[in-house]
Coordinates of N, CA and C in Angstrom, one line a residue:
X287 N 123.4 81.5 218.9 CA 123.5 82.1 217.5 C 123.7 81.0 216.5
X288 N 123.1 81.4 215.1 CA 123.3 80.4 214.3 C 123.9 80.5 213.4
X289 N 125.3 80.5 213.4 CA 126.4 80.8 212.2 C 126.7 80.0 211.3
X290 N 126.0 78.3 211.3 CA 126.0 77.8 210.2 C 125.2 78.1 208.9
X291 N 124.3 78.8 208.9 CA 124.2 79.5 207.5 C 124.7 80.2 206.8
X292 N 125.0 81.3 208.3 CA 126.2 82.4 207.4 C 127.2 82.0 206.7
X293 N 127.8 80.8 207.1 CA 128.9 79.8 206.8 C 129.2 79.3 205.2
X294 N 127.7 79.0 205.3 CA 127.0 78.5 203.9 C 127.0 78.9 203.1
X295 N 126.6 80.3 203.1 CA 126.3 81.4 202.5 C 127.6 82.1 202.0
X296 N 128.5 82.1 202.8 CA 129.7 82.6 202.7 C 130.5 81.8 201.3
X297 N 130.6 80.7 201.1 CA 130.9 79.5 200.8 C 130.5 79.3 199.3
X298 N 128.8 80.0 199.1 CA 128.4 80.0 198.1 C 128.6 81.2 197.2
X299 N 128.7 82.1 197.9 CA 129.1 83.5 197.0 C 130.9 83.3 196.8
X300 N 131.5 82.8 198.0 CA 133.1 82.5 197.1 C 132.8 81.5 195.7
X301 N 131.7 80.4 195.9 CA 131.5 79.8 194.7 C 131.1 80.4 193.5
X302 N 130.4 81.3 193.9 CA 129.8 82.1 192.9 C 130.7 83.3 192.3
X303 N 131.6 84.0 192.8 CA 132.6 84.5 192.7 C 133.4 83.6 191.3
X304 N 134.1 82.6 191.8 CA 134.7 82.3 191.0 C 134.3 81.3 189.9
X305 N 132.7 81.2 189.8 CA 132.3 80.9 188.6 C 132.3 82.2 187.7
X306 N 131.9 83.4 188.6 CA 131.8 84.2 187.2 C 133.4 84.8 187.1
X307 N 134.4 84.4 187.5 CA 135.8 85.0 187.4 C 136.0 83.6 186.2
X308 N 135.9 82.6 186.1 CA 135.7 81.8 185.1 C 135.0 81.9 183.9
X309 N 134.1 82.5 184.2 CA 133.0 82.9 182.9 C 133.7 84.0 182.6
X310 N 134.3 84.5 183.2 CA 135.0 86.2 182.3 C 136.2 86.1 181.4
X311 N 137.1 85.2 182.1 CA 137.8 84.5 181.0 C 137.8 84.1 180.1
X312 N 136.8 83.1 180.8 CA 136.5 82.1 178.8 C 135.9 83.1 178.2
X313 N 135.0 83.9 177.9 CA 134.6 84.6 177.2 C 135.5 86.5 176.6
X314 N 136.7 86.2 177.2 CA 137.5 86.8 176.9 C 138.6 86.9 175.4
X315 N 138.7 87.9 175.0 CA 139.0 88.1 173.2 C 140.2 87.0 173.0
X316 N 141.1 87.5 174.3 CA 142.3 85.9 174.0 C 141.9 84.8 173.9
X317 N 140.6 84.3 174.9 CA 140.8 82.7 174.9 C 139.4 82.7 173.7
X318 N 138.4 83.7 173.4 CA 137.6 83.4 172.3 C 138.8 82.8 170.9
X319 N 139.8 84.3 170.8 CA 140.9 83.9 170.1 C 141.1 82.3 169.8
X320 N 142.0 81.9 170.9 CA 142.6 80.3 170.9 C 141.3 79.7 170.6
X321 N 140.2 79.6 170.9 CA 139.1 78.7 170.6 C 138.8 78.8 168.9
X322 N 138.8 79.5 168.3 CA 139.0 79.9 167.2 C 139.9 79.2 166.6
X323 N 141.3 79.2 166.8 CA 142.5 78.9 166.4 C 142.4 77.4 166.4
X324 N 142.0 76.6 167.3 CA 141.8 75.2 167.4 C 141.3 74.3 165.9
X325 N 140.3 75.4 165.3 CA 139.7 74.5 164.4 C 140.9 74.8 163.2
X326 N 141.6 75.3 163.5 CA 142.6 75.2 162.2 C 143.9 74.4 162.1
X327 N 144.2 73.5 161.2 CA 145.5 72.5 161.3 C 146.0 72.7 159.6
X328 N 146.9 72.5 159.5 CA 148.3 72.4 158.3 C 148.9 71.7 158.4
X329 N 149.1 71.4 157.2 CA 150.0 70.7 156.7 C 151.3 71.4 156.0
X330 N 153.0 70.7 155.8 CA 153.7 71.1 155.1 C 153.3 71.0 153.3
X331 N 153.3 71.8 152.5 CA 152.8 71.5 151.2 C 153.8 71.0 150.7
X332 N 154.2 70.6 149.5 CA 155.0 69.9 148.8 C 154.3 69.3 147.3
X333 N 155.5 69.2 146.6 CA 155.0 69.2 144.9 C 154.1 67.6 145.0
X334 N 152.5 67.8 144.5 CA 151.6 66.6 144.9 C 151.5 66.6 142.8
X335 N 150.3 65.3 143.2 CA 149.2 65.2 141.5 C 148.6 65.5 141.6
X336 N 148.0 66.3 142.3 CA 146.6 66.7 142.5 C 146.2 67.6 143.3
X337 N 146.1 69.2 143.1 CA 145.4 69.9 144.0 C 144.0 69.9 144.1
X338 N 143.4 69.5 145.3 CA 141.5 69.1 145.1 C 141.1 70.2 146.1
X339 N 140.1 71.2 145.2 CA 139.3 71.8 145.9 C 137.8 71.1 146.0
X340 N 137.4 71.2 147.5 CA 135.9 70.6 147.9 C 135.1 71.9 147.7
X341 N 134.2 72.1 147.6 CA 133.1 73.0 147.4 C 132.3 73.5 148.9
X342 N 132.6 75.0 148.6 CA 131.9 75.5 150.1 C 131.4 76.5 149.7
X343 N 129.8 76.2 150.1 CA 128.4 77.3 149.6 C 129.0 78.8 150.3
X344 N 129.5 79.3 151.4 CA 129.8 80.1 151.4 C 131.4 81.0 150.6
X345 N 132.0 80.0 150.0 CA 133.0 80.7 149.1 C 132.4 81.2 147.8
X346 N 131.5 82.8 148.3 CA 130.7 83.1 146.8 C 132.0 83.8 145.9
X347 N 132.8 84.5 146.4 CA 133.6 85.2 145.5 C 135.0 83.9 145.1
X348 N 134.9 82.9 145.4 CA 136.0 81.6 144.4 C 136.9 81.5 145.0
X349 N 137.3 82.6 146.5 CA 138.8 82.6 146.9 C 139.7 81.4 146.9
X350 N 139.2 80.2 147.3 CA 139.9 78.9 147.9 C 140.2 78.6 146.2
X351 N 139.0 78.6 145.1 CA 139.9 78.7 143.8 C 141.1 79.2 143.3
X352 N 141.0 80.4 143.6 CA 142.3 81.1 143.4 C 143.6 80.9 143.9
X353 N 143.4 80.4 145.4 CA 144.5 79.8 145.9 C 144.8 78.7 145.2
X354 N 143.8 78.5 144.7 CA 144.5 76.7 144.3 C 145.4 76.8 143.1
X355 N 144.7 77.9 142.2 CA 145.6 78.7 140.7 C 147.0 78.9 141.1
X356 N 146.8 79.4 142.4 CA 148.4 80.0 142.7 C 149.3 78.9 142.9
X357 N 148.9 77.6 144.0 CA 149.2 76.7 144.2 C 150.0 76.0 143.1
X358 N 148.6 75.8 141.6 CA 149.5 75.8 140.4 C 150.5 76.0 139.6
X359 N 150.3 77.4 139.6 CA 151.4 78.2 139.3 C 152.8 77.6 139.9
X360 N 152.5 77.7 141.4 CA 153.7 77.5 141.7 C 154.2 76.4 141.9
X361 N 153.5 75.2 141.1 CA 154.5 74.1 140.8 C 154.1 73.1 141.8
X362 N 153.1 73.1 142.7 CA 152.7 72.0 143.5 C 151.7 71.2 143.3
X363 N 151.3 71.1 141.9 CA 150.1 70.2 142.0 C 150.3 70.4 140.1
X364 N 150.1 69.4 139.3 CA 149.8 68.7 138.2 C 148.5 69.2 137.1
X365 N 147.4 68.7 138.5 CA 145.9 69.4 137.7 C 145.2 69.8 138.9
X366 N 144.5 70.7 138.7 CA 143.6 70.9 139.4 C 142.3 70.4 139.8
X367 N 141.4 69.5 140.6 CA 140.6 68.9 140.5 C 139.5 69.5 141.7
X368 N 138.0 69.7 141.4 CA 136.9 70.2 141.9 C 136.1 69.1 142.1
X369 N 135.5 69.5 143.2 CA 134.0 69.2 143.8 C 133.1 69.5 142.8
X370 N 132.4 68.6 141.7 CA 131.4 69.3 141.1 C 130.2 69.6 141.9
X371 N 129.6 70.7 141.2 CA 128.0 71.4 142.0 C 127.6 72.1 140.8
X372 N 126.5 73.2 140.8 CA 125.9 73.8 140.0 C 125.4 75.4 140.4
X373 N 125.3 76.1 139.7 CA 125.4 77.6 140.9 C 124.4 77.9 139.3
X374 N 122.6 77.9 139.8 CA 121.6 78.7 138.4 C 122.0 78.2 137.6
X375 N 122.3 76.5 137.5 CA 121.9 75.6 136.5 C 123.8 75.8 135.6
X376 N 124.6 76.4 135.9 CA 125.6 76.3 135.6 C 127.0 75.6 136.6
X377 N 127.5 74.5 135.9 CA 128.7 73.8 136.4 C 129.6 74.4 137.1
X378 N 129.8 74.0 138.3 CA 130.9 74.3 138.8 C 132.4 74.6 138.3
X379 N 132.1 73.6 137.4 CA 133.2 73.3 136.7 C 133.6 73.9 135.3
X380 N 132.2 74.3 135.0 CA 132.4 75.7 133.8 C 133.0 76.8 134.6
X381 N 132.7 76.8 135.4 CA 132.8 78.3 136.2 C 134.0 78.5 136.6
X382 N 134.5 77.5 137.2 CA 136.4 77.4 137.9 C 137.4 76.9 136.0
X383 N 136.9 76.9 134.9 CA 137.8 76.8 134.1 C 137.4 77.9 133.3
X384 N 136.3 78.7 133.1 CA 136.3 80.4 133.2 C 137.5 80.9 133.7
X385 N 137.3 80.8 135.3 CA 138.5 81.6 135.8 C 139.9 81.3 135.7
X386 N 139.9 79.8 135.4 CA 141.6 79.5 134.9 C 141.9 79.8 133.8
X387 N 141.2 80.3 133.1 CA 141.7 80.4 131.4 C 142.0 82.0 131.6
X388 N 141.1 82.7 132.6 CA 141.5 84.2 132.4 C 142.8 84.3 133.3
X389 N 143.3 83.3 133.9 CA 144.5 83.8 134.6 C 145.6 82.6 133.8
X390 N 145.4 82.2 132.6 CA 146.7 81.5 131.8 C 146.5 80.2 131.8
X391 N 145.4 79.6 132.4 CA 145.3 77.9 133.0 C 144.9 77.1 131.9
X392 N 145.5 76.3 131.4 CA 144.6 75.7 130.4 C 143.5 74.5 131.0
X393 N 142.3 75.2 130.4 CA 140.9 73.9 130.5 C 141.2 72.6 131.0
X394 N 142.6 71.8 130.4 CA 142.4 70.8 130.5 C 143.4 70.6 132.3
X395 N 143.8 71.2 132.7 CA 144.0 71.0 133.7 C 143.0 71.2 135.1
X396 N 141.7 71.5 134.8 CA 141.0 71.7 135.9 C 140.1 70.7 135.3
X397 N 140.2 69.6 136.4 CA 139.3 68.1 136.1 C 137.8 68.3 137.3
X398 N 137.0 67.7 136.8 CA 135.7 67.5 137.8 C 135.9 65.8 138.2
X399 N 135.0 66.3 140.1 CA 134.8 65.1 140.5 C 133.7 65.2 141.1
X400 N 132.4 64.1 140.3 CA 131.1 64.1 140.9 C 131.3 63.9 141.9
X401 N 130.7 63.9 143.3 CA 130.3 63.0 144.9 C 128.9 63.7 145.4
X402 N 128.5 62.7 146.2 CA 127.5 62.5 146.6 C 127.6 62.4 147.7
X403 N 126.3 62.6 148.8 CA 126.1 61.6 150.1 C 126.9 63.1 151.3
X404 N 126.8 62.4 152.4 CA 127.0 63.1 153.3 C 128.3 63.6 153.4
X405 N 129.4 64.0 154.3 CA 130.6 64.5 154.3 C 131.8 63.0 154.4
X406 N 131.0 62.4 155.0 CA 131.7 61.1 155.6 C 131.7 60.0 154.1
X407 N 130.4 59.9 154.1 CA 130.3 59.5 152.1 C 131.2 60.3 151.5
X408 N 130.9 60.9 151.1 CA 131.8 62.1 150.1 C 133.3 61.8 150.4
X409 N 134.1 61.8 151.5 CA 135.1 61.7 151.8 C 135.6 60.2 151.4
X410 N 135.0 59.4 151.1 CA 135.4 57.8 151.1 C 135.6 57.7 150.0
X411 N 134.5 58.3 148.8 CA 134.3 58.2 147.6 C 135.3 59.5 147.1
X412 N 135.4 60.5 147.3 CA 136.6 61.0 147.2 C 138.0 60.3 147.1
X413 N 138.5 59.8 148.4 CA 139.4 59.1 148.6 C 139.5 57.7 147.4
X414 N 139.0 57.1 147.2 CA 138.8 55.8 146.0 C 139.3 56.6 144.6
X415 N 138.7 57.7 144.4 CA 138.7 58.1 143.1 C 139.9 58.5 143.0
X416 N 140.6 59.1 143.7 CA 141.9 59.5 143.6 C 142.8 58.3 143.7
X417 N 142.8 57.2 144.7 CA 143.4 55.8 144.8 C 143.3 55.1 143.3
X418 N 142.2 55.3 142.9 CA 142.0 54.7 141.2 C 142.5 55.6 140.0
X419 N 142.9 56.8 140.5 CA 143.7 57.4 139.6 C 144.9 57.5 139.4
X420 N 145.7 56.8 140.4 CA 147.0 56.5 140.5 C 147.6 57.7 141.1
X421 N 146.6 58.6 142.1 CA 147.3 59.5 142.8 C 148.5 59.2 144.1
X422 N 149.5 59.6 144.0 CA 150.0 59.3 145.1 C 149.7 60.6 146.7
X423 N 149.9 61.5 145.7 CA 150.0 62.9 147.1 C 148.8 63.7 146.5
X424 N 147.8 64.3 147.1 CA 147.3 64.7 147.1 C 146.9 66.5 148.0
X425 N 146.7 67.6 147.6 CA 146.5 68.6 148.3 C 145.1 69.0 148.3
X426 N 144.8 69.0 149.6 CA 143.2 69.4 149.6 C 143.4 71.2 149.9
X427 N 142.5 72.1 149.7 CA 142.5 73.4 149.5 C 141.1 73.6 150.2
X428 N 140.9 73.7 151.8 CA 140.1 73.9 152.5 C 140.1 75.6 152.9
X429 N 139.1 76.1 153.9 CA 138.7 77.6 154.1 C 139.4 77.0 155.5
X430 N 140.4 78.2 156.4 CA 140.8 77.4 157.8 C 140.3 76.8 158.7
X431 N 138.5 77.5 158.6 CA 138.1 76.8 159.5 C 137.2 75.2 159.5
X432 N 137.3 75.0 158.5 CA 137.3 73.8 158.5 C 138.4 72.6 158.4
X433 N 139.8 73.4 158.1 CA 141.0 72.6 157.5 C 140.8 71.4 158.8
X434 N 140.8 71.7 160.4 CA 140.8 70.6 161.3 C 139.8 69.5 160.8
X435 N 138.6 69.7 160.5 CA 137.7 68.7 159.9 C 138.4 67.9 159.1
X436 N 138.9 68.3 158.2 CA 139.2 68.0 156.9 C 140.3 66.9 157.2
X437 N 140.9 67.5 158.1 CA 142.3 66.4 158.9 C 142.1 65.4 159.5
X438 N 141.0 65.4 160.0 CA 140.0 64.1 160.8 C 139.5 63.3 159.3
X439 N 139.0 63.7 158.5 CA 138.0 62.8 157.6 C 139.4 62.3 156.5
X440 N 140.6 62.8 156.4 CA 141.6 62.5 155.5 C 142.8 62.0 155.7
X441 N 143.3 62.2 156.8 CA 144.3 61.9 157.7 C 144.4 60.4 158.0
X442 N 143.8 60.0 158.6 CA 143.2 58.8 159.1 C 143.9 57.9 157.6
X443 N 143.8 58.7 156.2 CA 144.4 57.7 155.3 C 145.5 57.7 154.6
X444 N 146.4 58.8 154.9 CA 147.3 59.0 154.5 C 148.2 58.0 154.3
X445 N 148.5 57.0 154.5 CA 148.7 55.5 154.1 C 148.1 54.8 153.3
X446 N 146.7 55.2 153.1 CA 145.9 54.3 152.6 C 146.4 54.1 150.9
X447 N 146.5 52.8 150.5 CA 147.0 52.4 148.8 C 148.4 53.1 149.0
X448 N 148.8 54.0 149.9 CA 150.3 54.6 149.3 C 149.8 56.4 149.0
X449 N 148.7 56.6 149.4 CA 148.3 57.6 148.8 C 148.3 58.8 150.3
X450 N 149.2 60.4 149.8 CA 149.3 61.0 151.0 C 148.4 61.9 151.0
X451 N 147.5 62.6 151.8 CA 146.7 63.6 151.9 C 146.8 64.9 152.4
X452 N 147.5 66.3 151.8 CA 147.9 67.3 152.1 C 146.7 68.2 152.5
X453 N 147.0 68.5 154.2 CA 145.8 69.8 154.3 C 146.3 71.3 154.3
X454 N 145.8 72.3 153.0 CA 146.1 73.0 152.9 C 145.0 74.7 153.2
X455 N 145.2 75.3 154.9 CA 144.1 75.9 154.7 C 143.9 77.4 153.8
X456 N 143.0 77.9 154.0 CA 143.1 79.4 153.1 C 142.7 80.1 154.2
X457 N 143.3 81.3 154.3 CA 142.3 82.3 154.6 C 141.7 83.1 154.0
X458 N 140.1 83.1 154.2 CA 139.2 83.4 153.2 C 138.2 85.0 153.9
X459 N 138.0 86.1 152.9 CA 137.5 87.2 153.9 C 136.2 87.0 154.2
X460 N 134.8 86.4 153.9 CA 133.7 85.9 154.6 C 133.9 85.5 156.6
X461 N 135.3 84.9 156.1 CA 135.6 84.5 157.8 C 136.7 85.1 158.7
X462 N 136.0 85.6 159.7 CA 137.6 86.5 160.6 C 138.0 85.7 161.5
X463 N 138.7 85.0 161.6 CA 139.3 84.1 162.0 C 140.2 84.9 163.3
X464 N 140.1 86.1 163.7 CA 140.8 86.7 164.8 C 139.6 87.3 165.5
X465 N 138.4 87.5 165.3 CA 137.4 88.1 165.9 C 136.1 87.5 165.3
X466 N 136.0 86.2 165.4 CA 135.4 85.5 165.2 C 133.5 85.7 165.9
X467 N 134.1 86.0 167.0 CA 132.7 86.3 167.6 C 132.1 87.8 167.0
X468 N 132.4 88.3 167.0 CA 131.9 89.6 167.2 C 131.4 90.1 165.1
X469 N 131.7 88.4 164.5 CA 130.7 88.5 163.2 C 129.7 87.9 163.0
X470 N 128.6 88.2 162.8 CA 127.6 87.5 162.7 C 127.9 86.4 161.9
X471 N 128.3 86.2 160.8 CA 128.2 85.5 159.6 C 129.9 84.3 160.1
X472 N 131.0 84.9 160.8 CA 131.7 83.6 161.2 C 131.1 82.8 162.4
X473 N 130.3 83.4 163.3 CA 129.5 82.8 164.2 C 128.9 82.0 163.7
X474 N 128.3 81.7 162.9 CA 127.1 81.3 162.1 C 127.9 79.7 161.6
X475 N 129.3 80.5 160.8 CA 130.2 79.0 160.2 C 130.8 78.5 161.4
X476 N 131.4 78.8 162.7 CA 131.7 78.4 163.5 C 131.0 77.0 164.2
X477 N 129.7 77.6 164.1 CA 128.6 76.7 164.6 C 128.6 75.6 163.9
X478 N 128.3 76.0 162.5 CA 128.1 74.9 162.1 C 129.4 73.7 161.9
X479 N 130.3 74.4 161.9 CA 131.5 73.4 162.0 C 131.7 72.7 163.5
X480 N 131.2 73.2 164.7 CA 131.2 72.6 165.9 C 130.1 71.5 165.6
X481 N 128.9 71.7 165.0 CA 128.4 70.6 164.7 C 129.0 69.5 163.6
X482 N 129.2 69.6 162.7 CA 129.8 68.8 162.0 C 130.9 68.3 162.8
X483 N 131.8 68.7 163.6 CA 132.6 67.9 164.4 C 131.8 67.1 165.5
X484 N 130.8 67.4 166.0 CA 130.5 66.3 166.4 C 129.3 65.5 166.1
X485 N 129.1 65.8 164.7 CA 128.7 64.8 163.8 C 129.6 63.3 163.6
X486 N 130.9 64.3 163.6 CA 132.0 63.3 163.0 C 132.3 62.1 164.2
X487 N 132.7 62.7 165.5 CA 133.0 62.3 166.4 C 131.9 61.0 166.7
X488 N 130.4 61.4 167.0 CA 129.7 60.7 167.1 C 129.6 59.1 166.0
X489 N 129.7 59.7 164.9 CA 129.9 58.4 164.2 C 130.8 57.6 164.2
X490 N 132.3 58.1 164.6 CA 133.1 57.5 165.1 C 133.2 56.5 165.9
X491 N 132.1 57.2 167.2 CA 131.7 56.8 168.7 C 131.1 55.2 168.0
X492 N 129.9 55.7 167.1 CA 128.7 54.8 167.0 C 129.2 53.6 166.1
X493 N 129.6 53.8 165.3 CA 130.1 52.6 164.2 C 131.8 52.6 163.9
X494 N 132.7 53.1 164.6 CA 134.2 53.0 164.8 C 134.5 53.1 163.2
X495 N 136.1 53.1 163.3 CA 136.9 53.4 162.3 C 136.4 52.4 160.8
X496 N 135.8 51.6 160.8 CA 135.4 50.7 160.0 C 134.0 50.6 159.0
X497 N 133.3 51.7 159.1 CA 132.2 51.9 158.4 C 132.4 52.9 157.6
X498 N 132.0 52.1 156.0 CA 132.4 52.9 155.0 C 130.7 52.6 154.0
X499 N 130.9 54.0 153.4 CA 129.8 54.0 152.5 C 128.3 53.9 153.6

């Protein structure tokens, strides 16, 4: 008799077994959950010069703005400073000092900052502009699930000139950040923030901490 196959056989279905007792897991609402949760990091806030909102095509209703109003209000930040962009040929920046004037803000506290270039550009040239402005603390006003990005591309300088970098996330309703999967539209941002992380990583990999511009 030949019971070395059965053997085999046996061997491969316990293997097989506990690949899909693995696959059931991971794809389970708790650990989809925690995988979710990963891309999000904070910071303690504290009274800065500068609350800076970056610009995210999918914040169509302004939320991460509004946060940053309240932010104001409540005494943690000086002026408010934007990501300039254009939305049908009108400024970003007309548009977020619209909405500060209707909630008490005066004009001159919501400043624009052009940038250009990729995320990693953008981030460099960000960072200078604020070093040249005599910023010392700074609060960035990110959507959560990018706030971990935002910790990797900012973090890294919190020393830099003296100058500190606050990550502050939002929770924004476009993204459900507790059932992430089961929306089309946070799947969608999920992804693409997995890519952008390892956009980031990779460049890291490829040209190290020292390549700027």
């Amino acid at each position: 008799m030949n019971n070395r196959g059965r053997a085999g056989c046996g061997c491969l279905l316990i293997l097989l077994v506990i690949f899909m007792v693995f696959i059931g897991i991971s794809i389970h609402p708790f650990t989809l959950r925690i995988i979710g949760k990963q891309f999000r990091y904070e910071d303690k806030v504290f009274k800065s010069d500068v609350i800076f909102v970056p610009r995210f095509n999918e914040d169509k209703n302004g939320e991460i703005y509004i946060d940053a109003f309240r932010e104001y209000w409540a005494g943690n930040g000086n002026i408010i400073s934007i990501e300039e962009d254009s939305i049908m040929g009108i400024s970003m920046h007309e548009i977020v000092t619209r909405m500060a004037k209707a909630r008490g803000i005066k004009a001159e506290a919501i400043i624009r900052l052009d940038t250009k270039g990729d995320a990693g550009e953008k981030s460099e040239r960000i960072k200078d502009a604020f070093i040249k402005s005599g910023a010392k603390k700074v609060i960035i006003m990110v959507p959560e699930y990018a706030s971990r990005r935002f910790h990797l591309l900012y973090g890294s300088s919190r020393d830099k000139a003296g100058i500190v970098f606050i990550i502050k996330p939002v929770s924004v309703s476009y993204f459900k950040m507790d059932r992430w999967w089961r929306d089309s539209g946070s799947r969608v941002i999920l992804f693409r923030e997995v890519c952008s992380l390892c956009s980031y990583y990779f460049k890291r990999f490829k040209y190290g901490d020292n390549k700027k511009g």
